[in-house]
Coordinates of C-alpha atoms (C1' of nucleotides) in Angstrom, one line a residue:
Chain A
M1 CA 5.4 -88.5 -6.0
F2 CA 9.2 -88.0 -5.6
A3 CA 11.8 -90.3 -4.1
L4 CA 15.2 -89.1 -3.0
V5 CA 17.9 -91.8 -3.1
D6 CA 21.0 -90.8 -1.2
V7 CA 24.2 -92.9 -0.5
N8 CA 24.9 -93.2 3.2
N9 CA 28.2 -91.5 4.2
F10 CA 29.1 -91.6 0.5
Y11 CA 32.9 -90.9 0.5
A12 CA 33.5 -93.1 3.5
S13 CA 31.4 -95.9 2.0
C14 CA 33.5 -95.6 -1.2
E15 CA 36.7 -96.1 0.7
R16 CA 35.3 -99.0 2.5
L17 CA 34.1 -100.7 -0.6
F18 CA 37.6 -101.7 -1.6
E19 CA 38.9 -102.3 1.9
P20 CA 36.6 -104.8 3.5
R21 CA 38.6 -104.7 6.7
L22 CA 37.3 -101.2 7.2
E23 CA 33.9 -102.7 7.9
G24 CA 32.8 -101.7 11.4
V25 CA 35.8 -99.4 11.7
A26 CA 35.6 -95.6 12.0
V27 CA 36.6 -94.0 8.7
V28 CA 36.9 -90.3 7.8
V29 CA 37.7 -88.6 4.5
L30 CA 39.5 -85.3 4.3
S31 CA 39.0 -82.2 2.2
N32 CA 41.7 -81.0 -0.3
N33 CA 45.0 -80.3 1.3
D34 CA 44.0 -82.8 4.0
G35 CA 42.5 -79.9 5.9
C36 CA 39.0 -80.7 7.2
I37 CA 36.8 -83.7 7.8
I38 CA 34.3 -83.9 5.0
A39 CA 32.9 -87.4 5.3
R40 CA 32.5 -89.8 8.2
S41 CA 31.4 -93.4 8.6
Q42 CA 28.7 -94.0 11.1
E43 CA 31.3 -95.1 13.6
A44 CA 33.2 -91.9 13.2
K45 CA 30.0 -89.9 13.7
D46 CA 29.3 -91.9 16.9
L47 CA 32.7 -90.8 18.1
G48 CA 31.4 -87.2 18.0
I49 CA 33.7 -86.1 15.2
P50 CA 31.9 -83.1 13.6
M51 CA 31.4 -82.5 9.9
G52 CA 33.7 -79.9 8.5
E53 CA 36.0 -80.0 11.5
P54 CA 39.7 -79.0 10.9
V55 CA 41.8 -82.2 11.2
H56 CA 44.2 -80.6 13.7
K57 CA 41.4 -80.0 16.1
V58 CA 40.5 -83.7 16.3
K59 CA 44.0 -85.2 16.0
D60 CA 43.8 -86.7 19.4
V61 CA 40.5 -88.5 18.9
L62 CA 41.7 -89.8 15.5
R63 CA 44.8 -91.3 17.0
R64 CA 43.2 -92.6 20.2
E65 CA 40.3 -94.3 18.4
R66 CA 42.5 -95.5 15.5
V67 CA 40.3 -93.8 13.0
R68 CA 41.2 -94.6 9.4
V69 CA 41.9 -91.4 7.6
Y70 CA 41.8 -90.8 3.8
S71 CA 42.5 -87.9 1.5
S72 CA 39.6 -87.4 -0.9
N73 CA 39.8 -89.4 -4.1
Y74 CA 37.3 -87.8 -6.5
A75 CA 38.2 -90.1 -9.5
L76 CA 37.0 -93.0 -7.4
Y77 CA 33.9 -91.3 -6.0
G78 CA 32.9 -90.0 -9.4
D79 CA 33.1 -93.4 -11.0
L80 CA 31.1 -95.1 -8.2
S81 CA 28.5 -92.3 -8.4
G82 CA 28.0 -93.1 -12.1
R83 CA 27.5 -96.8 -11.2
V84 CA 24.8 -96.0 -8.7
V85 CA 23.0 -93.8 -11.2
S86 CA 23.1 -96.5 -13.9
V87 CA 21.4 -98.9 -11.4
L88 CA 18.7 -96.3 -10.5
K89 CA 18.0 -95.7 -14.2
R90 CA 16.8 -99.3 -14.5
F91 CA 13.9 -98.4 -12.2
T92 CA 12.7 -95.3 -14.0
P93 CA 14.0 -93.0 -16.8
Y94 CA 12.4 -90.1 -14.9
L95 CA 15.5 -89.3 -12.8
E96 CA 17.5 -86.2 -11.9
V97 CA 21.1 -86.5 -10.8
Y98 CA 21.1 -83.9 -8.0
S99 CA 24.6 -84.3 -6.6
I100 CA 27.4 -86.8 -6.6
D101 CA 25.5 -89.0 -4.1
E102 CA 21.9 -88.1 -4.5
S103 CA 19.2 -88.6 -7.2
F104 CA 15.5 -87.6 -7.4
L105 CA 13.2 -90.2 -9.0
D106 CA 9.7 -89.7 -10.1
L107 CA 7.7 -92.5 -8.6
G108 CA 4.4 -91.4 -10.1
G109 CA 2.4 -94.4 -11.2
F110 CA 3.8 -96.9 -8.7
T111 CA 1.1 -98.3 -6.5
D112 CA 3.3 -99.4 -3.6
P113 CA 6.1 -96.8 -3.1
A114 CA 7.3 -98.5 0.0
A115 CA 7.9 -101.9 -1.6
H116 CA 9.4 -100.2 -4.6
S117 CA 11.8 -98.1 -2.4
H118 CA 13.0 -101.2 -0.6
D119 CA 13.6 -102.9 -3.9
I120 CA 15.7 -99.9 -5.1
K121 CA 17.7 -99.9 -1.9
D122 CA 18.4 -103.6 -2.0
T123 CA 19.3 -103.6 -5.6
V124 CA 21.8 -100.7 -5.4
L125 CA 23.5 -102.4 -2.4
R126 CA 23.7 -105.8 -4.2
W127 CA 25.0 -104.4 -7.5
T128 CA 27.3 -101.6 -6.3
G129 CA 28.1 -102.5 -2.7
L130 CA 26.9 -99.0 -1.6
P131 CA 24.2 -98.5 1.1
V132 CA 21.5 -96.0 0.2
S133 CA 18.5 -94.5 2.0
V134 CA 15.3 -93.6 0.3
G135 CA 12.8 -90.9 1.2
V136 CA 9.5 -90.4 -0.5
G137 CA 7.1 -87.4 -0.5
A138 CA 4.7 -85.5 -2.6
T139 CA 7.3 -82.8 -3.4
K140 CA 11.1 -82.7 -3.6
T141 CA 11.3 -80.9 -0.3
L142 CA 9.1 -83.5 1.5
A143 CA 11.2 -86.3 -0.1
K144 CA 14.3 -84.7 1.2
A145 CA 12.8 -84.5 4.7
A146 CA 11.7 -88.1 4.5
N147 CA 15.2 -89.2 3.4
R148 CA 16.7 -87.5 6.4
I149 CA 14.3 -89.3 8.7
A150 CA 15.1 -92.6 7.0
K151 CA 18.8 -92.1 7.7
K152 CA 18.4 -91.0 11.3
D153 CA 16.2 -93.9 12.5
P154 CA 17.9 -97.3 11.9
A155 CA 14.6 -99.0 12.8
L156 CA 13.1 -97.8 9.5
G157 CA 15.5 -100.0 7.4
G158 CA 16.6 -97.1 5.2
V159 CA 13.2 -96.2 3.8
F160 CA 10.7 -93.6 4.9
I161 CA 7.5 -92.6 3.2
M162 CA 6.1 -89.2 4.2
P163 CA 2.5 -89.8 5.4
D164 CA -0.3 -88.0 3.7
D165 CA -0.7 -85.9 6.8
P166 CA 2.9 -85.0 7.6
D167 CA 2.2 -82.6 10.4
E168 CA 3.4 -84.8 13.3
V169 CA 6.6 -85.6 11.4
L170 CA 7.2 -82.0 10.5
G171 CA 6.5 -80.9 14.0
N172 CA 9.6 -82.9 15.1
L173 CA 11.9 -81.3 12.5
N174 CA 13.7 -78.1 13.0
T175 CA 13.6 -75.5 10.2
D176 CA 17.3 -75.8 9.5
A177 CA 16.8 -79.5 8.7
I178 CA 14.7 -78.4 5.7
W179 CA 16.2 -78.3 2.3
G180 CA 16.8 -74.6 1.4
I181 CA 16.8 -73.3 5.0
G182 CA 20.4 -72.8 6.2
R183 CA 21.8 -71.4 9.3
R184 CA 21.0 -67.8 8.6
L185 CA 17.5 -68.2 7.5
A186 CA 16.8 -70.5 10.4
A187 CA 18.0 -67.8 12.8
R188 CA 15.8 -65.2 11.2
L189 CA 12.8 -67.5 11.2
D190 CA 13.4 -68.3 14.8
R191 CA 13.2 -64.6 15.7
I192 CA 9.6 -64.5 14.5
G193 CA 8.7 -67.7 16.3
I194 CA 9.0 -70.2 13.4
T195 CA 11.2 -73.0 14.8
T196 CA 9.8 -76.2 13.3
A197 CA 9.1 -77.4 9.7
L198 CA 5.4 -77.5 10.8
D199 CA 5.5 -73.8 11.8
L200 CA 7.0 -72.9 8.5
K201 CA 4.4 -75.0 6.6
N202 CA 1.6 -73.1 8.4
A203 CA 3.1 -69.7 8.0
D204 CA 1.4 -67.2 5.7
S205 CA 3.2 -67.7 2.4
K206 CA 2.7 -64.1 1.2
F207 CA 4.2 -62.7 4.4
I208 CA 7.1 -65.1 4.0
R209 CA 7.7 -63.9 0.5
A210 CA 7.6 -60.2 1.5
R211 CA 9.8 -60.8 4.6
F212 CA 12.2 -63.3 3.1
S213 CA 12.2 -64.2 -0.6
V214 CA 10.4 -66.1 -3.3
V215 CA 12.7 -69.0 -2.5
V216 CA 11.5 -69.4 1.1
E217 CA 7.9 -69.0 -0.1
R218 CA 8.4 -71.9 -2.4
T219 CA 9.7 -74.0 0.5
V220 CA 6.4 -73.2 2.4
L221 CA 4.3 -74.4 -0.5
E222 CA 6.5 -77.5 -1.0
L223 CA 6.0 -78.4 2.7
R224 CA 2.2 -78.2 2.1
G225 CA 2.6 -80.7 -0.8
T226 CA 2.3 -78.2 -3.6
P227 CA 5.2 -79.0 -6.0
C228 CA 7.2 -75.8 -7.0
L229 CA 10.4 -77.6 -8.0
A230 CA 10.2 -79.9 -11.0
L231 CA 12.4 -82.9 -11.8
E232 CA 15.2 -81.6 -14.0
M233 CA 16.1 -84.5 -16.2
T234 CA 18.4 -82.7 -18.7
V235 CA 21.5 -81.1 -17.3
P236 CA 21.5 -77.4 -18.1
A237 CA 24.6 -75.8 -19.5
Q238 CA 27.0 -74.7 -16.9
K239 CA 27.2 -71.0 -16.2
G240 CA 30.5 -70.6 -14.5
I241 CA 33.7 -72.6 -14.0
M242 CA 35.9 -72.3 -11.0
V243 CA 39.3 -73.8 -10.2
S244 CA 40.7 -72.7 -6.9
R245 CA 43.0 -74.4 -4.5
G246 CA 44.8 -73.8 -1.2
F247 CA 48.6 -74.2 -1.3
S248 CA 50.3 -76.9 0.6
R249 CA 52.3 -74.2 2.4
R250 CA 52.3 -70.5 2.6
V251 CA 53.6 -69.0 -0.6
T252 CA 55.2 -65.5 -1.1
D253 CA 57.2 -65.7 -4.2
Y254 CA 55.6 -64.2 -7.3
R255 CA 56.9 -67.0 -9.6
D256 CA 55.3 -69.7 -7.5
I257 CA 51.9 -67.9 -7.4
E258 CA 52.1 -67.2 -11.1
A259 CA 52.8 -70.9 -11.7
A260 CA 49.8 -71.9 -9.6
V261 CA 47.5 -69.4 -11.3
A262 CA 48.6 -70.6 -14.7
T263 CA 48.1 -74.2 -13.7
Y264 CA 44.5 -73.4 -12.5
A265 CA 43.8 -71.4 -15.7
S266 CA 45.0 -74.4 -17.8
R267 CA 42.7 -76.7 -15.8
A268 CA 39.8 -74.3 -16.2
A269 CA 40.4 -74.1 -20.0
E270 CA 40.4 -77.9 -20.1
K271 CA 37.0 -78.1 -18.3
L272 CA 35.7 -75.5 -20.7
R273 CA 36.7 -77.3 -23.8
R274 CA 35.4 -80.6 -22.5
Q275 CA 32.0 -79.1 -22.4
G276 CA 32.3 -77.3 -25.8
L277 CA 32.1 -73.9 -24.1
S278 CA 34.0 -70.7 -24.3
T279 CA 34.3 -67.9 -21.8
N280 CA 34.0 -64.1 -22.1
K281 CA 35.3 -63.2 -18.6
M282 CA 37.9 -64.4 -16.2
T283 CA 38.4 -63.4 -12.6
I284 CA 41.6 -64.2 -10.6
S285 CA 41.5 -64.2 -6.9
L286 CA 44.3 -64.3 -4.3
R287 CA 44.3 -64.3 -0.6
T288 CA 46.2 -65.0 2.6
S289 CA 44.6 -67.2 5.3
P290 CA 41.5 -65.6 6.7
F291 CA 42.7 -66.9 10.1
S292 CA 45.9 -65.0 9.9
P293 CA 46.5 -61.9 12.0
A294 CA 45.1 -58.6 10.7
P295 CA 48.3 -57.1 9.1
E296 CA 48.7 -60.3 7.0
R297 CA 45.1 -60.6 6.1
Y298 CA 44.5 -59.8 2.5
A299 CA 42.1 -60.9 -0.2
N300 CA 41.6 -59.4 -3.7
A301 CA 40.4 -60.2 -7.1
A302 CA 40.8 -58.8 -10.6
G303 CA 38.9 -59.5 -13.7
F304 CA 39.6 -59.6 -17.5
V305 CA 37.0 -59.4 -20.3
F306 CA 38.1 -61.1 -23.4
P307 CA 37.7 -59.3 -26.7
E308 CA 36.1 -62.4 -28.0
A309 CA 35.0 -65.6 -26.2
T310 CA 37.8 -68.1 -26.0
S311 CA 38.7 -71.5 -24.7
D312 CA 42.4 -71.3 -25.6
T313 CA 44.8 -72.0 -22.8
T314 CA 47.2 -69.5 -24.2
H315 CA 44.7 -66.7 -23.9
M316 CA 43.7 -67.8 -20.4
I317 CA 47.2 -67.8 -19.1
K318 CA 48.0 -64.5 -20.6
A319 CA 44.8 -62.9 -19.0
A320 CA 45.5 -64.7 -15.7
R321 CA 49.1 -63.2 -15.5
H322 CA 47.7 -59.8 -16.4
C323 CA 45.2 -59.9 -13.5
L324 CA 47.6 -61.4 -11.0
K325 CA 50.0 -58.4 -11.5
K326 CA 47.2 -56.1 -10.4
I327 CA 46.5 -57.9 -7.1
Y328 CA 49.8 -59.4 -6.0
K329 CA 51.4 -57.6 -3.1
P330 CA 55.0 -58.6 -2.3
G331 CA 55.9 -60.2 1.0
L332 CA 52.6 -61.6 2.1
P333 CA 52.1 -65.3 3.0
Y334 CA 49.5 -66.3 0.5
Q335 CA 47.3 -69.3 1.2
K336 CA 45.0 -69.7 -1.8
A337 CA 44.4 -68.6 -5.4
G338 CA 41.6 -69.2 -7.8
V339 CA 40.4 -68.8 -11.4
F340 CA 36.8 -68.2 -12.3
L341 CA 35.4 -68.2 -15.8
D342 CA 32.1 -66.5 -16.3
A343 CA 29.7 -65.6 -19.1
L344 CA 30.2 -68.9 -20.8
E345 CA 28.7 -69.7 -24.2
D346 CA 28.6 -72.5 -26.7
T347 CA 31.8 -72.4 -28.7
R348 CA 29.9 -73.1 -31.9
R349 CA 27.8 -69.9 -31.4
I350 CA 30.4 -67.4 -30.4
Q351 CA 29.6 -63.8 -31.3
R352 CA 32.5 -62.8 -33.5
G353 CA 33.9 -59.2 -33.2
L354 CA 33.9 -57.0 -36.3
F355 CA 37.6 -56.4 -35.8
P356 CA 39.2 -59.7 -34.8
P357 CA 41.8 -59.4 -32.0
P358 CA 45.3 -59.1 -33.4
G359 CA 47.5 -62.1 -33.4
V360 CA 44.7 -64.6 -32.9
D361 CA 44.0 -67.2 -35.6
P362 CA 40.9 -69.1 -34.4
D363 CA 41.6 -72.1 -36.7
K364 CA 45.2 -72.5 -35.5
S365 CA 44.1 -72.0 -31.9
R366 CA 41.5 -74.7 -32.1
A367 CA 43.8 -77.1 -33.8
L368 CA 46.5 -76.6 -31.2
M369 CA 44.1 -77.1 -28.3
K370 CA 42.7 -80.2 -29.8
A371 CA 46.2 -81.7 -30.2
V372 CA 47.1 -80.8 -26.6
D373 CA 43.8 -82.3 -25.3
R374 CA 44.3 -85.5 -27.2
I375 CA 47.9 -86.0 -26.1
N376 CA 46.9 -85.5 -22.5
A377 CA 44.0 -87.8 -22.8
D378 CA 46.1 -90.6 -24.2
W379 CA 49.2 -90.2 -22.2
G380 CA 48.0 -88.7 -18.9
R381 CA 47.2 -85.2 -17.6
N382 CA 50.1 -82.7 -17.9
T383 CA 52.0 -84.7 -20.5
V384 CA 52.2 -81.5 -22.4
R385 CA 51.7 -78.2 -20.6
F386 CA 52.9 -74.6 -20.5
A387 CA 56.3 -73.9 -19.0
V388 CA 54.9 -71.1 -16.9
T389 CA 52.9 -73.6 -14.9
G390 CA 56.1 -74.5 -13.1
M391 CA 58.5 -77.4 -12.6
Q392 CA 58.9 -78.0 -8.9
R393 CA 55.4 -77.1 -7.8
S394 CA 56.2 -77.3 -4.1
W395 CA 53.0 -75.3 -3.5
A396 CA 50.8 -78.1 -4.9
M397 CA 48.2 -79.4 -2.5
K398 CA 48.8 -82.1 0.1
Q399 CA 47.1 -85.5 -0.4
N400 CA 49.1 -87.8 1.8
R401 CA 46.5 -90.4 2.4
K402 CA 44.9 -91.1 -0.9
S403 CA 43.5 -94.5 -1.7
P404 CA 44.3 -96.0 -5.1
C405 CA 42.1 -95.2 -8.1
Y406 CA 40.7 -98.7 -8.0
T407 CA 38.2 -98.2 -10.8
T408 CA 39.9 -95.7 -13.1
R409 CA 43.6 -96.6 -13.3
W410 CA 44.9 -99.9 -14.4
Q411 CA 48.2 -99.2 -12.6
D412 CA 46.4 -98.8 -9.3
L413 CA 44.5 -101.9 -9.8
K414 CA 47.7 -103.9 -10.3
Q415 CA 49.0 -102.4 -7.1
V416 CA 46.1 -104.0 -5.2
G417 CA 46.9 -107.4 -6.6
G418 CA 50.4 -107.0 -5.3
Chain B
dT1 C1' 52.1 -75.5 12.1
dC2 C1' 47.4 -77.1 10.4
dT3 C1' 40.9 -74.5 8.7
dG4 C1' 37.8 -77.5 1.0
dG5 C1' 36.2 -76.7 -3.6
dG6 C1' 32.9 -76.4 -6.3
dG7 C1' 28.2 -74.6 -7.9
dT8 C1' 23.1 -72.3 -8.1
dC9 C1' 19.6 -68.6 -7.7
dC10 C1' 17.7 -64.2 -6.1
dT11 C1' 17.7 -59.4 -4.8
dA12 C1' 19.0 -54.7 -4.5
dG13 C1' 21.0 -50.9 -6.5
dG14 C1' 23.2 -48.3 -10.1
dA15 C1' 23.5 -46.8 -14.9
dC16 C1' 21.2 -46.1 -18.7
dC17 C1' 17.2 -45.6 -22.1
dC18 C1' 12.9 -42.9 -23.8
Chain C
dT1 C1' 8.7 -25.5 -1.7
dC2 C1' 8.9 -27.8 -5.9
dT3 C1' 11.8 -32.3 -8.7
dG4 C1' 7.9 -38.2 -13.8
dG5 C1' 7.1 -42.7 -14.9
dG6 C1' 8.3 -46.5 -16.9
dG7 C1' 11.5 -49.7 -18.5
dT8 C1' 16.2 -52.8 -19.3
dC9 C1' 20.6 -54.6 -18.2
dC10 C1' 24.5 -55.5 -15.4
dT11 C1' 27.0 -56.3 -11.1
dA12 C1' 27.9 -57.3 -6.4
dG13 C1' 26.6 -59.6 -2.6
dG14 C1' 24.0 -62.8 0.1
dA15 C1' 21.8 -66.9 0.8
dC16 C1' 21.7 -71.8 -0.1
dC17 C1' 23.3 -76.6 -1.8
dC18 C1' 26.6 -80.8 -1.8

DNA sequence: TCTGGGGTCCTAGGACCC
DNA sequence: TCTGGGGTCCTAGGACCC
């Protein structure tokens, strides 16, 4: 028996937590660069503001309805997410943190899942101030579906237990509402007459596997109550690291893009070291806006394989500049660049080459990076950084409406007190 | 004018091996 | 006209998730 606990309108609820006057008011949170709507309070949903909508398309509604608009504040959301998880862990150690606002709990052994779910919901609200919904089912997929129903119907009080015979419930659910079935699969299923979750549950699983994939076959079995997806309590090692960001304005100048790419590479290297990992391969990507007219539309990527796995920012920046030279075309209005690190491995178990790369002293490199990380941890990000990452940084992303980091920065807390 | 940033897994196909 | 059979590994691309 699985429960899925999910914070309602997570980012919007986080903003509201420290601004009680936002209670009952429409709130939206924006993506990076203040580009799209990525979270909405119930009031904002009721105004018909769609998820993922570009802000400029709903500017009028936002102004007319006096919607409160926030840039995203991931330091705040990440911290509050951790608080919710720590409350959930008091109910069971068998817990999987699935995303920033969702956890699966194993409710096996509890005799009254409904009472238990209400207890979880009430406790999280009391202790963190955040409203959650709880869905319970025999498999993760059914728990997900139950959670969705709990959210949709206010009469349920935030909790829904999937009945032993779920056919009636599943008959009212479209396939694209099922976890793992996105827009494209839903369209393909629709073409062969499978439109509801119940249709999918009753489909021939071998046929589904042949026609689609093993992933969809598993969804069929999960809908039937046969668990194919286990609770993953230990966090598996990360396989790739990505740092990519749109610019605040269109950028053409090579030096600016080089500074951006070097900045992203530095950030990626920091993430890598924090997890004790090293990378064997880097890919740099660069593009103009996909919405721009054809002659300006351009996207390209170049990769670099390191002679030996590394987590040294110096090596990253060097490789990044090397790749950028290959894909940069002068004169174009660039919109976004990114750094991907691939083929990660545990730094303690790096496969050394027979002939070490010239000019690289692993001991010195490690000592330098350690010093850099410590200075930046104590004195704030970017206290020491590489000159090539730029001084003016006029390309850096827009975040004009960010709330204070109430829970992670003393300075910001004082600001609230006046 | 303005359109996010991360991740995962699976499959197909190519290169290569004996 | 005929052109083996069995593998592995890697990569690119497509689908999904939040």
